[in-house]
Amino acid sequence: MKILMIYAHPNDKSYNASILETVKENLSPKHELRILDLYKEQFDPVLRFDATHRRRDLANDVAMKHYRDLLVWADQLIFIFPTWWSGMPAILKGFIERVFVADFAYDNTPRGLKGRLAGKAWIITTHNTPRIFLPFAQDYSKVLKFQILKPCGFKAVKVTQITRVEYMTDHERKEQLQKIAKLTQNL
Protein backbone atom coordinates (compact mmCIF):
# COMPACT_ATOMS: atom_id res chain seq x y z
CA MET A 1 0.00 0.00 0.00
CA LYS A 2 1.20 3.53 -0.77
CA ILE A 3 0.92 5.72 2.32
CA LEU A 4 1.23 9.49 2.52
CA MET A 5 1.64 10.99 5.99
CA ILE A 6 0.65 14.64 6.18
CA TYR A 7 2.25 16.09 9.29
CA ALA A 8 1.61 19.55 10.71
CA HIS A 9 3.51 20.53 13.85
CA PRO A 10 6.28 23.13 14.03
CA ASN A 11 8.27 21.50 16.85
CA ASP A 12 10.27 18.39 15.97
CA LYS A 13 10.52 17.55 19.71
CA SER A 14 6.76 17.62 20.29
CA TYR A 15 4.48 14.75 21.26
CA ASN A 16 3.11 14.92 17.72
CA ALA A 17 6.67 14.27 16.50
CA SER A 18 6.75 11.19 18.76
CA ILE A 19 3.51 10.02 17.15
CA LEU A 20 5.02 10.52 13.69
CA GLU A 21 8.08 8.47 14.66
CA THR A 22 5.92 5.75 16.21
CA VAL A 23 3.91 5.40 13.02
CA LYS A 24 7.08 5.32 10.89
CA GLU A 25 8.74 2.71 13.10
CA ASN A 26 5.71 0.41 13.23
CA LEU A 27 4.65 0.55 9.63
CA SER A 28 5.20 -2.71 7.79
CA PRO A 29 8.07 -2.59 5.27
CA LYS A 30 5.63 -3.91 2.66
CA HIS A 31 4.16 -0.39 2.50
CA GLU A 32 5.69 2.46 0.53
CA LEU A 33 5.79 5.58 2.69
CA ARG A 34 6.16 9.25 1.85
CA ILE A 35 6.05 11.97 4.48
CA LEU A 36 4.83 15.48 3.83
CA ASP A 37 5.98 17.68 6.72
CA LEU A 38 4.24 20.96 5.96
CA TYR A 39 6.42 23.04 8.31
CA LYS A 40 9.72 21.60 7.08
CA GLU A 41 8.55 22.13 3.50
CA GLN A 42 7.64 25.70 4.44
CA PHE A 43 4.33 25.19 2.72
CA ASP A 44 2.68 28.51 1.88
CA PRO A 45 -0.86 28.23 3.28
CA VAL A 46 -2.08 31.55 1.89
CA LEU A 47 -4.81 31.23 -0.72
CA ARG A 48 -4.71 34.16 -3.12
CA PHE A 49 -7.35 35.39 -5.54
CA ASP A 50 -6.70 38.18 -8.01
CA ALA A 51 -6.67 38.74 -11.77
CA THR A 52 -4.04 36.03 -12.31
CA HIS A 53 -5.14 33.67 -9.48
CA ARG A 54 -8.76 32.75 -10.01
CA ARG A 55 -10.62 30.27 -7.83
CA ARG A 56 -11.83 28.28 -10.84
CA ASP A 57 -8.19 27.72 -11.88
CA LEU A 58 -6.94 26.25 -8.58
CA ALA A 59 -6.95 22.68 -9.93
CA ASN A 60 -4.29 23.76 -12.44
CA ASP A 61 -2.08 25.74 -10.05
CA VAL A 62 1.43 24.67 -11.03
CA ALA A 63 2.76 25.38 -7.52
CA MET A 64 0.37 22.73 -6.10
CA LYS A 65 0.97 20.03 -8.74
CA HIS A 66 3.46 18.11 -6.58
CA TYR A 67 0.91 17.91 -3.74
CA ARG A 68 -1.93 16.89 -6.06
CA ASP A 69 0.33 14.15 -7.47
CA LEU A 70 1.03 12.88 -3.94
CA LEU A 71 -2.69 12.65 -3.15
CA VAL A 72 -3.36 10.74 -6.36
CA TRP A 73 -0.39 8.43 -5.68
CA ALA A 74 -1.50 7.48 -2.15
CA ASP A 75 -3.85 4.64 -1.24
CA GLN A 76 -3.87 5.76 2.40
CA LEU A 77 -3.47 9.18 3.99
CA ILE A 78 -2.37 9.60 7.59
CA PHE A 79 -2.86 13.05 9.09
CA ILE A 80 -0.98 13.91 12.29
CA PHE A 81 -1.68 17.30 13.84
CA PRO A 82 -2.60 19.07 17.08
CA THR A 83 -5.97 20.73 17.57
CA TRP A 84 -5.42 24.35 18.60
CA TRP A 85 -8.27 26.76 19.34
CA SER A 86 -10.78 24.15 18.14
CA GLY A 87 -9.09 23.76 14.76
CA MET A 88 -6.19 22.34 12.84
CA PRO A 89 -2.99 24.38 12.45
CA ALA A 90 -3.37 27.13 9.85
CA ILE A 91 -0.70 25.55 7.66
CA LEU A 92 -2.80 22.37 7.33
CA LYS A 93 -6.00 24.33 6.73
CA GLY A 94 -4.19 26.28 4.00
CA PHE A 95 -2.93 23.02 2.49
CA ILE A 96 -6.50 21.75 2.27
CA GLU A 97 -7.75 25.04 0.82
CA ARG A 98 -5.02 25.09 -1.85
CA VAL A 99 -4.89 21.37 -2.75
CA PHE A 100 -8.32 19.81 -2.07
CA VAL A 101 -9.96 21.96 -4.74
CA ALA A 102 -12.83 21.70 -7.22
CA ASP A 103 -12.05 19.88 -10.47
CA PHE A 104 -9.29 17.97 -8.70
CA ALA A 105 -10.54 16.60 -5.36
CA TYR A 106 -14.24 16.92 -6.15
CA ASP A 107 -16.80 18.11 -8.67
CA ASN A 108 -19.64 20.47 -7.83
CA THR A 109 -22.89 18.89 -8.97
CA PRO A 110 -26.54 19.93 -8.57
CA ARG A 111 -26.81 17.27 -5.85
CA GLY A 112 -23.69 18.34 -3.97
CA LEU A 113 -20.07 17.35 -4.09
CA LYS A 114 -18.90 14.28 -5.99
CA GLY A 115 -15.49 13.06 -4.85
CA ARG A 116 -12.70 12.45 -7.32
CA LEU A 117 -10.16 11.01 -4.89
CA ALA A 118 -10.20 7.51 -3.44
CA GLY A 119 -8.59 5.55 -0.68
CA LYS A 120 -8.53 5.49 3.08
CA ALA A 121 -7.48 8.00 5.70
CA TRP A 122 -6.44 7.96 9.33
CA ILE A 123 -6.59 11.16 11.34
CA ILE A 124 -4.45 11.31 14.48
CA THR A 125 -4.93 14.47 16.49
CA THR A 126 -3.91 15.69 19.92
CA HIS A 127 -5.54 18.31 22.12
CA ASN A 128 -5.98 19.41 25.72
CA THR A 129 -9.77 19.47 25.93
CA PRO A 130 -10.89 17.99 29.28
CA ARG A 131 -13.03 14.88 28.78
CA ILE A 132 -16.07 16.51 30.40
CA PHE A 133 -16.16 19.13 27.61
CA LEU A 134 -15.59 16.76 24.70
CA PRO A 135 -19.29 16.36 23.84
CA PHE A 136 -19.57 20.15 23.44
CA ALA A 137 -16.17 20.91 21.92
CA GLN A 138 -15.56 21.54 18.25
CA ASP A 139 -13.99 18.36 16.96
CA TYR A 140 -11.93 19.27 13.94
CA SER A 141 -11.10 15.65 13.21
CA LYS A 142 -14.81 15.12 12.50
CA VAL A 143 -14.87 18.21 10.29
CA LEU A 144 -11.90 16.84 8.35
CA LYS A 145 -13.53 13.41 8.14
CA PHE A 146 -17.11 14.36 7.23
CA GLN A 147 -16.79 17.72 5.52
CA ILE A 148 -13.53 17.32 3.59
CA LEU A 149 -12.30 13.75 3.14
CA LYS A 150 -15.58 11.89 2.65
CA PRO A 151 -17.00 14.44 0.14
CA CYS A 152 -13.69 14.20 -1.76
CA GLY A 153 -14.12 10.43 -2.17
CA PHE A 154 -12.39 8.82 0.82
CA LYS A 155 -14.55 5.90 1.94
CA ALA A 156 -12.88 4.67 5.12
CA VAL A 157 -11.73 7.37 7.51
CA LYS A 158 -10.53 6.41 10.99
CA VAL A 159 -10.01 8.97 13.77
CA THR A 160 -7.70 8.64 16.78
CA GLN A 161 -7.81 11.45 19.32
CA ILE A 162 -5.32 11.78 22.14
CA THR A 163 -6.77 14.10 24.75
CA ARG A 164 -5.38 16.09 27.66
CA VAL A 165 -1.84 15.77 26.26
CA GLU A 166 -0.47 18.60 28.38
CA TYR A 167 -1.62 16.86 31.57
CA MET A 168 -0.56 13.30 30.75
CA THR A 169 2.15 11.55 32.70
CA ASP A 170 5.10 10.07 30.85
CA HIS A 171 3.57 6.64 31.46
CA GLU A 172 0.25 7.72 29.90
CA ARG A 173 2.08 9.20 26.92
CA LYS A 174 3.93 5.91 26.38
CA GLU A 175 0.67 3.98 26.65
CA GLN A 176 -0.89 6.14 23.94
CA LEU A 177 2.15 5.64 21.71
CA GLN A 178 1.83 1.88 22.21
CA LYS A 179 -1.81 2.09 21.08
CA ILE A 180 -0.73 4.06 18.00
CA ALA A 181 1.96 1.43 17.33
CA LYS A 182 -0.61 -1.40 17.42
CA LEU A 183 -3.01 0.48 15.15
CA THR A 184 -0.15 1.15 12.72
CA GLN A 185 0.87 -2.50 12.66
CA ASN A 186 -2.68 -3.37 11.56
CA LEU A 187 -2.57 -1.16 8.46
PDB file of C-alpha atoms in Angstrom:
ATOM      1  CA  MET A   1       0.000   0.000   0.000  1.00  0.00           C
ATOM      2  CA  LYS A   2       1.200   3.532  -0.769  1.00  0.00           C
ATOM      3  CA  ILE A   3       0.918   5.718   2.323  1.00  0.00           C
ATOM      4  CA  LEU A   4       1.234   9.488   2.520  1.00  0.00           C
ATOM      5  CA  MET A   5       1.642  10.985   5.994  1.00  0.00           C
ATOM      6  CA  ILE A   6       0.648  14.643   6.178  1.00  0.00           C
ATOM      7  CA  TYR A   7       2.246  16.086   9.286  1.00  0.00           C
ATOM      8  CA  ALA A   8       1.607  19.548  10.705  1.00  0.00           C
ATOM      9  CA  HIS A   9       3.509  20.527  13.850  1.00  0.00           C
ATOM     10  CA  PRO A  10       6.280  23.126  14.030  1.00  0.00           C
ATOM     11  CA  ASN A  11       8.275  21.502  16.853  1.00  0.00           C
ATOM     12  CA  ASP A  12      10.267  18.386  15.974  1.00  0.00           C
ATOM     13  CA  LYS A  13      10.522  17.549  19.709  1.00  0.00           C
ATOM     14  CA  SER A  14       6.757  17.616  20.292  1.00  0.00           C
ATOM     15  CA  TYR A  15       4.477  14.753  21.255  1.00  0.00           C
ATOM     16  CA  ASN A  16       3.111  14.916  17.716  1.00  0.00           C
ATOM     17  CA  ALA A  17       6.673  14.269  16.500  1.00  0.00           C
ATOM     18  CA  SER A  18       6.746  11.194  18.762  1.00  0.00           C
ATOM     19  CA  ILE A  19       3.510  10.024  17.146  1.00  0.00           C
ATOM     20  CA  LEU A  20       5.020  10.523  13.695  1.00  0.00           C
ATOM     21  CA  GLU A  21       8.084   8.466  14.655  1.00  0.00           C
ATOM     22  CA  THR A  22       5.922   5.749  16.212  1.00  0.00           C
ATOM     23  CA  VAL A  23       3.912   5.402  13.019  1.00  0.00           C
ATOM     24  CA  LYS A  24       7.082   5.323  10.889  1.00  0.00           C
ATOM     25  CA  GLU A  25       8.745   2.713  13.096  1.00  0.00           C
ATOM     26  CA  ASN A  26       5.708   0.414  13.234  1.00  0.00           C
ATOM     27  CA  LEU A  27       4.652   0.548   9.628  1.00  0.00           C
ATOM     28  CA  SER A  28       5.201  -2.712   7.793  1.00  0.00           C
ATOM     29  CA  PRO A  29       8.066  -2.586   5.271  1.00  0.00           C
ATOM     30  CA  LYS A  30       5.628  -3.913   2.660  1.00  0.00           C
ATOM     31  CA  HIS A  31       4.164  -0.392   2.497  1.00  0.00           C
ATOM     32  CA  GLU A  32       5.690   2.457   0.529  1.00  0.00           C
ATOM     33  CA  LEU A  33       5.793   5.583   2.694  1.00  0.00           C
ATOM     34  CA  ARG A  34       6.158   9.250   1.853  1.00  0.00           C
ATOM     35  CA  ILE A  35       6.054  11.973   4.478  1.00  0.00           C
ATOM     36  CA  LEU A  36       4.835  15.478   3.827  1.00  0.00           C
ATOM     37  CA  ASP A  37       5.984  17.680   6.720  1.00  0.00           C
ATOM     38  CA  LEU A  38       4.243  20.964   5.965  1.00  0.00           C
ATOM     39  CA  TYR A  39       6.420  23.043   8.306  1.00  0.00           C
ATOM     40  CA  LYS A  40       9.723  21.598   7.078  1.00  0.00           C
ATOM     41  CA  GLU A  41       8.548  22.128   3.495  1.00  0.00           C
ATOM     42  CA  GLN A  42       7.642  25.697   4.441  1.00  0.00           C
ATOM     43  CA  PHE A  43       4.329  25.193   2.717  1.00  0.00           C
ATOM     44  CA  ASP A  44       2.681  28.514   1.877  1.00  0.00           C
ATOM     45  CA  PRO A  45      -0.862  28.235   3.280  1.00  0.00           C
ATOM     46  CA  VAL A  46      -2.081  31.553   1.892  1.00  0.00           C
ATOM     47  CA  LEU A  47      -4.805  31.234  -0.716  1.00  0.00           C
ATOM     48  CA  ARG A  48      -4.706  34.163  -3.120  1.00  0.00           C
ATOM     49  CA  PHE A  49      -7.351  35.386  -5.542  1.00  0.00           C
ATOM     50  CA  ASP A  50      -6.699  38.180  -8.011  1.00  0.00           C
ATOM     51  CA  ALA A  51      -6.672  38.744 -11.773  1.00  0.00           C
ATOM     52  CA  THR A  52      -4.041  36.027 -12.314  1.00  0.00           C
ATOM     53  CA  HIS A  53      -5.136  33.667  -9.479  1.00  0.00           C
ATOM     54  CA  ARG A  54      -8.761  32.751 -10.010  1.00  0.00           C
ATOM     55  CA  ARG A  55     -10.618  30.273  -7.833  1.00  0.00           C
ATOM     56  CA  ARG A  56     -11.832  28.279 -10.842  1.00  0.00           C
ATOM     57  CA  ASP A  57      -8.192  27.716 -11.880  1.00  0.00           C
ATOM     58  CA  LEU A  58      -6.941  26.247  -8.578  1.00  0.00           C
ATOM     59  CA  ALA A  59      -6.949  22.678  -9.931  1.00  0.00           C
ATOM     60  CA  ASN A  60      -4.293  23.765 -12.437  1.00  0.00           C
ATOM     61  CA  ASP A  61      -2.082  25.745 -10.045  1.00  0.00           C
ATOM     62  CA  VAL A  62       1.431  24.667 -11.032  1.00  0.00           C
ATOM     63  CA  ALA A  63       2.756  25.378  -7.515  1.00  0.00           C
ATOM     64  CA  MET A  64       0.373  22.732  -6.099  1.00  0.00           C
ATOM     65  CA  LYS A  65       0.968  20.030  -8.737  1.00  0.00           C
ATOM     66  CA  HIS A  66       3.461  18.111  -6.579  1.00  0.00           C
ATOM     67  CA  TYR A  67       0.909  17.911  -3.739  1.00  0.00           C
ATOM     68  CA  ARG A  68      -1.930  16.890  -6.057  1.00  0.00           C
ATOM     69  CA  ASP A  69       0.328  14.155  -7.471  1.00  0.00           C
ATOM     70  CA  LEU A  70       1.026  12.881  -3.936  1.00  0.00           C
ATOM     71  CA  LEU A  71      -2.688  12.652  -3.154  1.00  0.00           C
ATOM     72  CA  VAL A  72      -3.362  10.735  -6.361  1.00  0.00           C
ATOM     73  CA  TRP A  73      -0.386   8.425  -5.676  1.00  0.00           C
ATOM     74  CA  ALA A  74      -1.495   7.483  -2.149  1.00  0.00           C
ATOM     75  CA  ASP A  75      -3.846   4.643  -1.236  1.00  0.00           C
ATOM     76  CA  GLN A  76      -3.875   5.760   2.405  1.00  0.00           C
ATOM     77  CA  LEU A  77      -3.466   9.183   3.994  1.00  0.00           C
ATOM     78  CA  ILE A  78      -2.371   9.599   7.594  1.00  0.00           C
ATOM     79  CA  PHE A  79      -2.857  13.055   9.086  1.00  0.00           C
ATOM     80  CA  ILE A  80      -0.980  13.909  12.288  1.00  0.00           C
ATOM     81  CA  PHE A  81      -1.676  17.304  13.843  1.00  0.00           C
ATOM     82  CA  PRO A  82      -2.597  19.068  17.085  1.00  0.00           C
ATOM     83  CA  THR A  83      -5.966  20.728  17.575  1.00  0.00           C
ATOM     84  CA  TRP A  84      -5.423  24.347  18.601  1.00  0.00           C
ATOM     85  CA  TRP A  85      -8.271  26.757  19.344  1.00  0.00           C
ATOM     86  CA  SER A  86     -10.782  24.148  18.135  1.00  0.00           C
ATOM     87  CA  GLY A  87      -9.093  23.759  14.764  1.00  0.00           C
ATOM     88  CA  MET A  88      -6.189  22.339  12.842  1.00  0.00           C
ATOM     89  CA  PRO A  89      -2.994  24.378  12.447  1.00  0.00           C
ATOM     90  CA  ALA A  90      -3.374  27.131   9.853  1.00  0.00           C
ATOM     91  CA  ILE A  91      -0.705  25.551   7.661  1.00  0.00           C
ATOM     92  CA  LEU A  92      -2.798  22.371   7.333  1.00  0.00           C
ATOM     93  CA  LYS A  93      -6.000  24.331   6.725  1.00  0.00           C
ATOM     94  CA  GLY A  94      -4.187  26.276   4.003  1.00  0.00           C
ATOM     95  CA  PHE A  95      -2.934  23.021   2.495  1.00  0.00           C
ATOM     96  CA  ILE A  96      -6.501  21.751   2.274  1.00  0.00           C
ATOM     97  CA  GLU A  97      -7.745  25.036   0.816  1.00  0.00           C
ATOM     98  CA  ARG A  98      -5.023  25.092  -1.852  1.00  0.00           C
ATOM     99  CA  VAL A  99      -4.891  21.372  -2.749  1.00  0.00           C
ATOM    100  CA  PHE A 100      -8.323  19.812  -2.069  1.00  0.00           C
ATOM    101  CA  VAL A 101      -9.963  21.964  -4.739  1.00  0.00           C
ATOM    102  CA  ALA A 102     -12.829  21.701  -7.224  1.00  0.00           C
ATOM    103  CA  ASP A 103     -12.051  19.883 -10.471  1.00  0.00           C
ATOM    104  CA  PHE A 104      -9.293  17.975  -8.696  1.00  0.00           C
ATOM    105  CA  ALA A 105     -10.538  16.596  -5.362  1.00  0.00           C
ATOM    106  CA  TYR A 106     -14.237  16.923  -6.152  1.00  0.00           C
ATOM    107  CA  ASP A 107     -16.795  18.114  -8.666  1.00  0.00           C
ATOM    108  CA  ASN A 108     -19.640  20.474  -7.835  1.00  0.00           C
ATOM    109  CA  THR A 109     -22.893  18.891  -8.967  1.00  0.00           C
ATOM    110  CA  PRO A 110     -26.542  19.935  -8.574  1.00  0.00           C
ATOM    111  CA  ARG A 111     -26.811  17.272  -5.848  1.00  0.00           C
ATOM    112  CA  GLY A 112     -23.690  18.336  -3.972  1.00  0.00           C
ATOM    113  CA  LEU A 113     -20.067  17.352  -4.087  1.00  0.00           C
ATOM    114  CA  LYS A 114     -18.899  14.275  -5.988  1.00  0.00           C
ATOM    115  CA  GLY A 115     -15.494  13.063  -4.846  1.00  0.00           C
ATOM    116  CA  ARG A 116     -12.699  12.447  -7.321  1.00  0.00           C
ATOM    117  CA  LEU A 117     -10.160  11.012  -4.885  1.00  0.00           C
ATOM    118  CA  ALA A 118     -10.201   7.512  -3.435  1.00  0.00           C
ATOM    119  CA  GLY A 119      -8.591   5.549  -0.679  1.00  0.00           C
ATOM    120  CA  LYS A 120      -8.528   5.487   3.079  1.00  0.00           C
ATOM    121  CA  ALA A 121      -7.484   7.998   5.696  1.00  0.00           C
ATOM    122  CA  TRP A 122      -6.440   7.956   9.331  1.00  0.00           C
ATOM    123  CA  ILE A 123      -6.594  11.161  11.343  1.00  0.00           C
ATOM    124  CA  ILE A 124      -4.454  11.312  14.483  1.00  0.00           C
ATOM    125  CA  THR A 125      -4.925  14.472  16.487  1.00  0.00           C
ATOM    126  CA  THR A 126      -3.915  15.686  19.924  1.00  0.00           C
ATOM    127  CA  HIS A 127      -5.541  18.307  22.121  1.00  0.00           C
ATOM    128  CA  ASN A 128      -5.985  19.412  25.719  1.00  0.00           C
ATOM    129  CA  THR A 129      -9.770  19.466  25.928  1.00  0.00           C
ATOM    130  CA  PRO A 130     -10.893  17.992  29.276  1.00  0.00           C
ATOM    131  CA  ARG A 131     -13.025  14.880  28.781  1.00  0.00           C
ATOM    132  CA  ILE A 132     -16.066  16.514  30.405  1.00  0.00           C
ATOM    133  CA  PHE A 133     -16.159  19.135  27.615  1.00  0.00           C
ATOM    134  CA  LEU A 134     -15.591  16.756  24.699  1.00  0.00           C
ATOM    135  CA  PRO A 135     -19.293  16.355  23.838  1.00  0.00           C
ATOM    136  CA  PHE A 136     -19.574  20.149  23.438  1.00  0.00           C
ATOM    137  CA  ALA A 137     -16.174  20.914  21.924  1.00  0.00           C
ATOM    138  CA  GLN A 138     -15.558  21.538  18.252  1.00  0.00           C
ATOM    139  CA  ASP A 139     -13.987  18.355  16.956  1.00  0.00           C
ATOM    140  CA  TYR A 140     -11.931  19.275  13.938  1.00  0.00           C
ATOM    141  CA  SER A 141     -11.100  15.655  13.207  1.00  0.00           C
ATOM    142  CA  LYS A 142     -14.812  15.124  12.499  1.00  0.00           C
ATOM    143  CA  VAL A 143     -14.870  18.210  10.291  1.00  0.00           C
ATOM    144  CA  LEU A 144     -11.898  16.844   8.349  1.00  0.00           C
ATOM    145  CA  LYS A 145     -13.534  13.406   8.137  1.00  0.00           C
ATOM    146  CA  PHE A 146     -17.106  14.357   7.226  1.00  0.00           C
ATOM    147  CA  GLN A 147     -16.788  17.721   5.518  1.00  0.00           C
ATOM    148  CA  ILE A 148     -13.534  17.318   3.590  1.00  0.00           C
ATOM    149  CA  LEU A 149     -12.295  13.749   3.136  1.00  0.00           C
ATOM    150  CA  LYS A 150     -15.583  11.889   2.645  1.00  0.00           C
ATOM    151  CA  PRO A 151     -16.996  14.440   0.144  1.00  0.00           C
ATOM    152  CA  CYS A 152     -13.694  14.200  -1.758  1.00  0.00           C
ATOM    153  CA  GLY A 153     -14.124  10.433  -2.169  1.00  0.00           C
ATOM    154  CA  PHE A 154     -12.394   8.816   0.823  1.00  0.00           C
ATOM    155  CA  LYS A 155     -14.553   5.900   1.945  1.00  0.00           C
ATOM    156  CA  ALA A 156     -12.877   4.669   5.122  1.00  0.00           C
ATOM    157  CA  VAL A 157     -11.726   7.370   7.513  1.00  0.00           C
ATOM    158  CA  LYS A 158     -10.528   6.409  10.993  1.00  0.00           C
ATOM    159  CA  VAL A 159     -10.009   8.973  13.775  1.00  0.00           C
ATOM    160  CA  THR A 160      -7.701   8.639  16.780  1.00  0.00           C
ATOM    161  CA  GLN A 161      -7.807  11.450  19.320  1.00  0.00           C
ATOM    162  CA  ILE A 162      -5.325  11.781  22.137  1.00  0.00           C
ATOM    163  CA  THR A 163      -6.771  14.100  24.752  1.00  0.00           C
ATOM    164  CA  ARG A 164      -5.382  16.085  27.656  1.00  0.00           C
ATOM    165  CA  VAL A 165      -1.841  15.770  26.261  1.00  0.00           C
ATOM    166  CA  GLU A 166      -0.470  18.603  28.382  1.00  0.00           C
ATOM    167  CA  TYR A 167      -1.624  16.860  31.568  1.00  0.00           C
ATOM    168  CA  MET A 168      -0.563  13.305  30.750  1.00  0.00           C
ATOM    169  CA  THR A 169       2.146  11.550  32.699  1.00  0.00           C
ATOM    170  CA  ASP A 170       5.104  10.070  30.851  1.00  0.00           C
ATOM    171  CA  HIS A 171       3.567   6.641  31.462  1.00  0.00           C
ATOM    172  CA  GLU A 172       0.253   7.724  29.899  1.00  0.00           C
ATOM    173  CA  ARG A 173       2.083   9.204  26.918  1.00  0.00           C
ATOM    174  CA  LYS A 174       3.935   5.912  26.383  1.00  0.00           C
ATOM    175  CA  GLU A 175       0.669   3.975  26.645  1.00  0.00           C
ATOM    176  CA  GLN A 176      -0.892   6.144  23.942  1.00  0.00           C
ATOM    177  CA  LEU A 177       2.148   5.640  21.712  1.00  0.00           C
ATOM    178  CA  GLN A 178       1.829   1.879  22.211  1.00  0.00           C
ATOM    179  CA  LYS A 179      -1.814   2.089  21.079  1.00  0.00           C
ATOM    180  CA  ILE A 180      -0.732   4.060  18.000  1.00  0.00           C
ATOM    181  CA  ALA A 181       1.957   1.426  17.328  1.00  0.00           C
ATOM    182  CA  LYS A 182      -0.613  -1.401  17.420  1.00  0.00           C
ATOM    183  CA  LEU A 183      -3.012   0.484  15.149  1.00  0.00           C
ATOM    184  CA  THR A 184      -0.151   1.151  12.723  1.00  0.00           C
ATOM    185  CA  GLN A 185       0.874  -2.501  12.659  1.00  0.00           C
ATOM    186  CA  ASN A 186      -2.681  -3.372  11.562  1.00  0.00           C
ATOM    187  CA  LEU A 187      -2.574  -1.163   8.464  1.00  0.00           C
TER     188      LEU A 187
END
